[in-house]
Amino acid sequence: GEDVEQSLFLSVREGDSSVINCTYTDSSSTYLYWYKQEPGAGLQLLTYIFSNMDMKQDQRLTVLLNKKDKHLSLRIADTQTGDSAIYFCAENLSGGYQKVTFGTGTKLQVIP
Amino acid sequence: ETGVTQSPTHLIKTRGQQVTLRCSSQSGHNTVSWYQQALGQGPQFIFQYYREEENGRGNFPPRFSGLQFPNYSSELNVNALELDDSALYLCASSRQTANTEAFFGQGTRLTVV
């Protein structure tokens, strides 16, 4: 089945690292994504990882994938107030068409 | 390279009416998908269009329909609007139908009263 779960809220102090966690259920996922959504805005693709990778680093962002546990995390180093937003974990199932299944989102609040 | 653009940005309709939302895909992308994002929720897949045909559909009734044009732009049509159709409608484009990155537009905020 398809289900992506995330914690609803995370609060961190500016300059600290943030870690947002996600679990998914479908082992046939080929891509796993992290999207950022600011209030009233669309979705911004932050980063993604192929299902055959364990880790991906992109500047302040580090994605870790544990396929055995179906667990995905996003670490934001040196979190800034501009990082305050809702972060969605999403999986792209294999198959004939692109269907991205999203979690409910984690609201990240950065305290100055 | 232009990104995904959607129009209009906001729309208010009355229950029972029909609405058309538009999406221009990113340059070089031939596949368009539509998502509905209710308040406080993650986006839900409505359907995907490729080569001007529906290529996959989520759990949405037939009153949600779409079109794709030769230039890969797309429309989402919703008939017989219900109050629960109030949501942010997001369009995503990609280079191929599966296993690739999807880039989203800013969305159209639809309010049904």
XYZ file of C-alpha atoms in Angstrom:
225
model
C 0.000 0.000 0.000
C 0.915 3.627 -0.224
C 1.304 5.649 2.924
C 3.839 8.287 3.865
C 3.999 9.452 7.464
C 5.721 12.434 9.037
C 5.647 14.146 12.379
C 3.552 17.292 12.215
C 5.771 19.851 13.876
C 9.426 20.603 14.624
C 10.888 23.613 16.376
C 14.601 24.448 16.342
C 16.803 27.404 17.203
C 18.522 29.345 14.469
C 21.957 27.887 13.786
C 21.074 24.418 15.032
C 20.549 21.415 12.785
C 17.038 20.247 11.939
C 16.177 16.640 11.262
C 12.826 15.844 9.686
C 11.856 12.186 9.556
C 9.554 10.247 7.284
C 8.443 6.649 6.907
C 6.955 5.148 3.793
C 5.400 1.806 3.102
C 5.912 0.973 -0.552
C 9.213 -0.792 -1.137
C 8.888 -0.337 -4.888
C 9.445 3.412 -4.645
C 12.088 4.538 -7.094
C 12.504 8.185 -6.123
C 12.021 9.747 -2.718
C 11.673 13.494 -2.522
C 11.736 16.352 -0.107
C 9.627 19.373 -0.999
C 9.377 22.712 0.783
C 6.197 24.761 0.869
C 6.078 28.283 2.201
C 2.736 29.869 3.199
C 0.498 30.445 0.202
C 3.059 29.067 -2.213
C 3.498 26.004 -4.384
C 5.926 23.184 -3.785
C 9.658 23.679 -4.184
C 11.684 20.556 -4.893
C 14.546 20.643 -2.388
C 16.270 17.391 -3.117
C 15.612 13.786 -3.998
C 17.313 10.457 -3.655
C 17.221 7.362 -5.791
C 16.086 4.239 -4.014
C 19.464 2.580 -4.639
C 21.311 5.269 -2.655
C 21.857 5.516 1.094
C 22.794 9.154 1.371
C 22.823 12.330 -0.637
C 24.338 15.642 0.366
C 23.543 18.959 -1.251
C 25.039 22.005 0.462
C 23.218 22.323 3.823
C 20.910 19.411 3.080
C 21.640 15.755 3.816
C 19.199 13.007 2.940
C 19.526 9.599 4.538
C 17.615 6.581 3.281
C 17.201 3.335 5.188
C 15.442 1.019 2.773
C 15.231 -1.832 5.234
C 13.216 0.285 7.671
C 11.597 2.383 4.906
C 12.825 5.488 6.683
C 13.884 8.752 5.078
C 15.301 11.773 6.818
C 16.242 15.303 5.855
C 18.900 17.108 7.838
C 19.250 20.861 7.440
C 22.542 22.175 8.792
C 22.793 25.669 10.275
C 19.039 26.200 10.097
C 18.002 29.745 9.242
C 14.727 31.626 9.794
C 14.176 31.432 6.027
C 13.974 27.661 6.391
C 10.687 28.006 8.285
C 8.125 26.230 6.106
C 6.272 22.951 5.709
C 8.424 20.083 4.469
C 6.844 17.225 2.573
C 8.349 13.827 2.136
C 7.117 12.073 -0.993
C 7.614 8.810 -2.800
C 7.394 8.110 -6.490
C 6.133 4.623 -7.146
C 7.465 2.589 -10.019
C 5.052 1.983 -12.821
C 3.772 3.376 -16.049
C 3.020 6.813 -14.760
C 4.357 9.336 -12.321
C 2.284 9.259 -9.165
C 3.906 11.022 -6.280
C 2.466 10.210 -2.866
C 3.011 12.858 -0.239
C 3.099 12.818 3.516
C 1.015 15.284 5.505
C 4.007 17.572 5.949
C 6.182 18.683 8.867
C 5.960 22.298 9.882
C 9.430 23.571 10.747
C 9.573 26.581 13.008
C 12.954 28.270 13.384
C 13.315 30.390 16.487
C 15.710 33.355 16.162
C 14.272 27.817 -18.967
C 10.767 28.788 -17.822
C 9.220 27.027 -14.879
C 5.743 25.618 -14.439
C 3.124 28.352 -14.514
C -0.505 28.116 -13.461
C -3.470 30.402 -13.927
C -5.407 31.880 -12.344
C -3.736 32.171 -8.938
C -7.013 32.519 -7.066
C -10.598 31.725 -7.976
C -13.947 31.806 -6.217
C -16.819 29.725 -7.574
C -20.308 28.819 -6.448
C -21.343 25.266 -5.650
C -22.625 23.516 -8.795
C -20.561 25.622 -11.183
C -17.776 24.427 -13.424
C -14.150 25.578 -13.359
C -11.140 25.336 -15.666
C -7.600 25.663 -14.363
C -4.579 25.999 -16.625
C -0.976 24.905 -16.504
C 2.022 25.520 -18.740
C 4.682 22.892 -18.339
C 8.368 23.581 -17.911
C 10.352 23.832 -21.118
C 11.371 20.378 -22.339
C 8.764 18.566 -20.253
C 6.105 16.468 -21.970
C 4.163 15.135 -18.999
C 1.785 17.021 -16.731
C 0.243 15.824 -13.481
C -2.407 17.485 -11.356
C -2.714 17.383 -7.588
C -5.275 18.617 -5.083
C -4.021 19.944 -1.758
C -6.684 20.492 0.864
C -5.880 22.792 3.752
C -3.451 21.176 6.178
C -2.926 18.124 3.998
C -0.344 16.862 1.564
C -1.142 16.979 -2.142
C -3.228 14.143 -3.576
C -2.661 12.851 -7.115
C -5.600 13.528 -9.454
C -4.274 12.382 -12.835
C -1.431 12.573 -15.325
C -1.432 13.545 -18.992
C 1.054 12.404 -21.605
C 0.743 12.726 -25.385
C -2.604 14.443 -24.911
C -4.134 11.466 -23.143
C -4.811 10.584 -19.532
C -2.026 8.258 -18.459
C -2.981 7.474 -14.872
C -5.606 8.539 -12.360
C -5.953 8.788 -8.618
C -9.072 8.350 -6.536
C -11.099 11.243 -7.957
C -14.590 11.123 -9.516
C -15.211 11.581 -13.265
C -16.307 15.172 -12.769
C -12.574 15.867 -12.558
C -11.308 15.809 -16.122
C -8.410 17.204 -18.058
C -6.846 17.998 -21.361
C -3.328 18.231 -22.672
C -2.467 20.258 -25.746
C 0.204 19.703 -28.433
C 2.467 22.209 -26.677
C 2.174 20.050 -23.524
C 0.187 22.626 -21.586
C -2.801 21.264 -19.722
C -6.194 22.097 -18.272
C -7.990 20.683 -15.277
C -11.774 20.871 -15.437
C -14.050 20.284 -12.488
C -17.804 20.056 -13.022
C -20.605 20.336 -10.471
C -18.350 21.949 -7.888
C -18.786 20.906 -4.270
C -17.683 22.753 -1.149
C -15.052 20.058 -0.509
C -13.404 20.915 -3.832
C -12.016 24.027 -2.164
C -8.265 23.470 -2.218
C -4.959 24.433 -3.764
C -4.629 22.764 -7.156
C -1.064 22.068 -8.165
C 0.290 21.180 -11.547
C 3.588 19.331 -11.949
C 5.555 18.728 -15.109
C 8.238 16.168 -15.826
C 10.406 15.004 -18.711
C 8.836 11.588 -18.886
C 5.930 9.704 -17.478
C 7.662 7.935 -14.608
C 10.777 7.725 -12.478
C 11.849 11.306 -12.874
C 11.785 14.607 -11.039
C 8.507 16.494 -10.908
C 8.520 20.281 -10.780
C 5.483 22.059 -9.391
C 3.817 25.345 -10.173
C 2.632 27.806 -7.547
C -0.896 26.469 -7.686
C -4.406 27.823 -8.084
C -6.336 28.457 -4.881
C -9.968 27.476 -5.557
C -12.659 28.467 -3.093
C -16.152 27.053 -3.553
C -18.907 28.907 -1.708
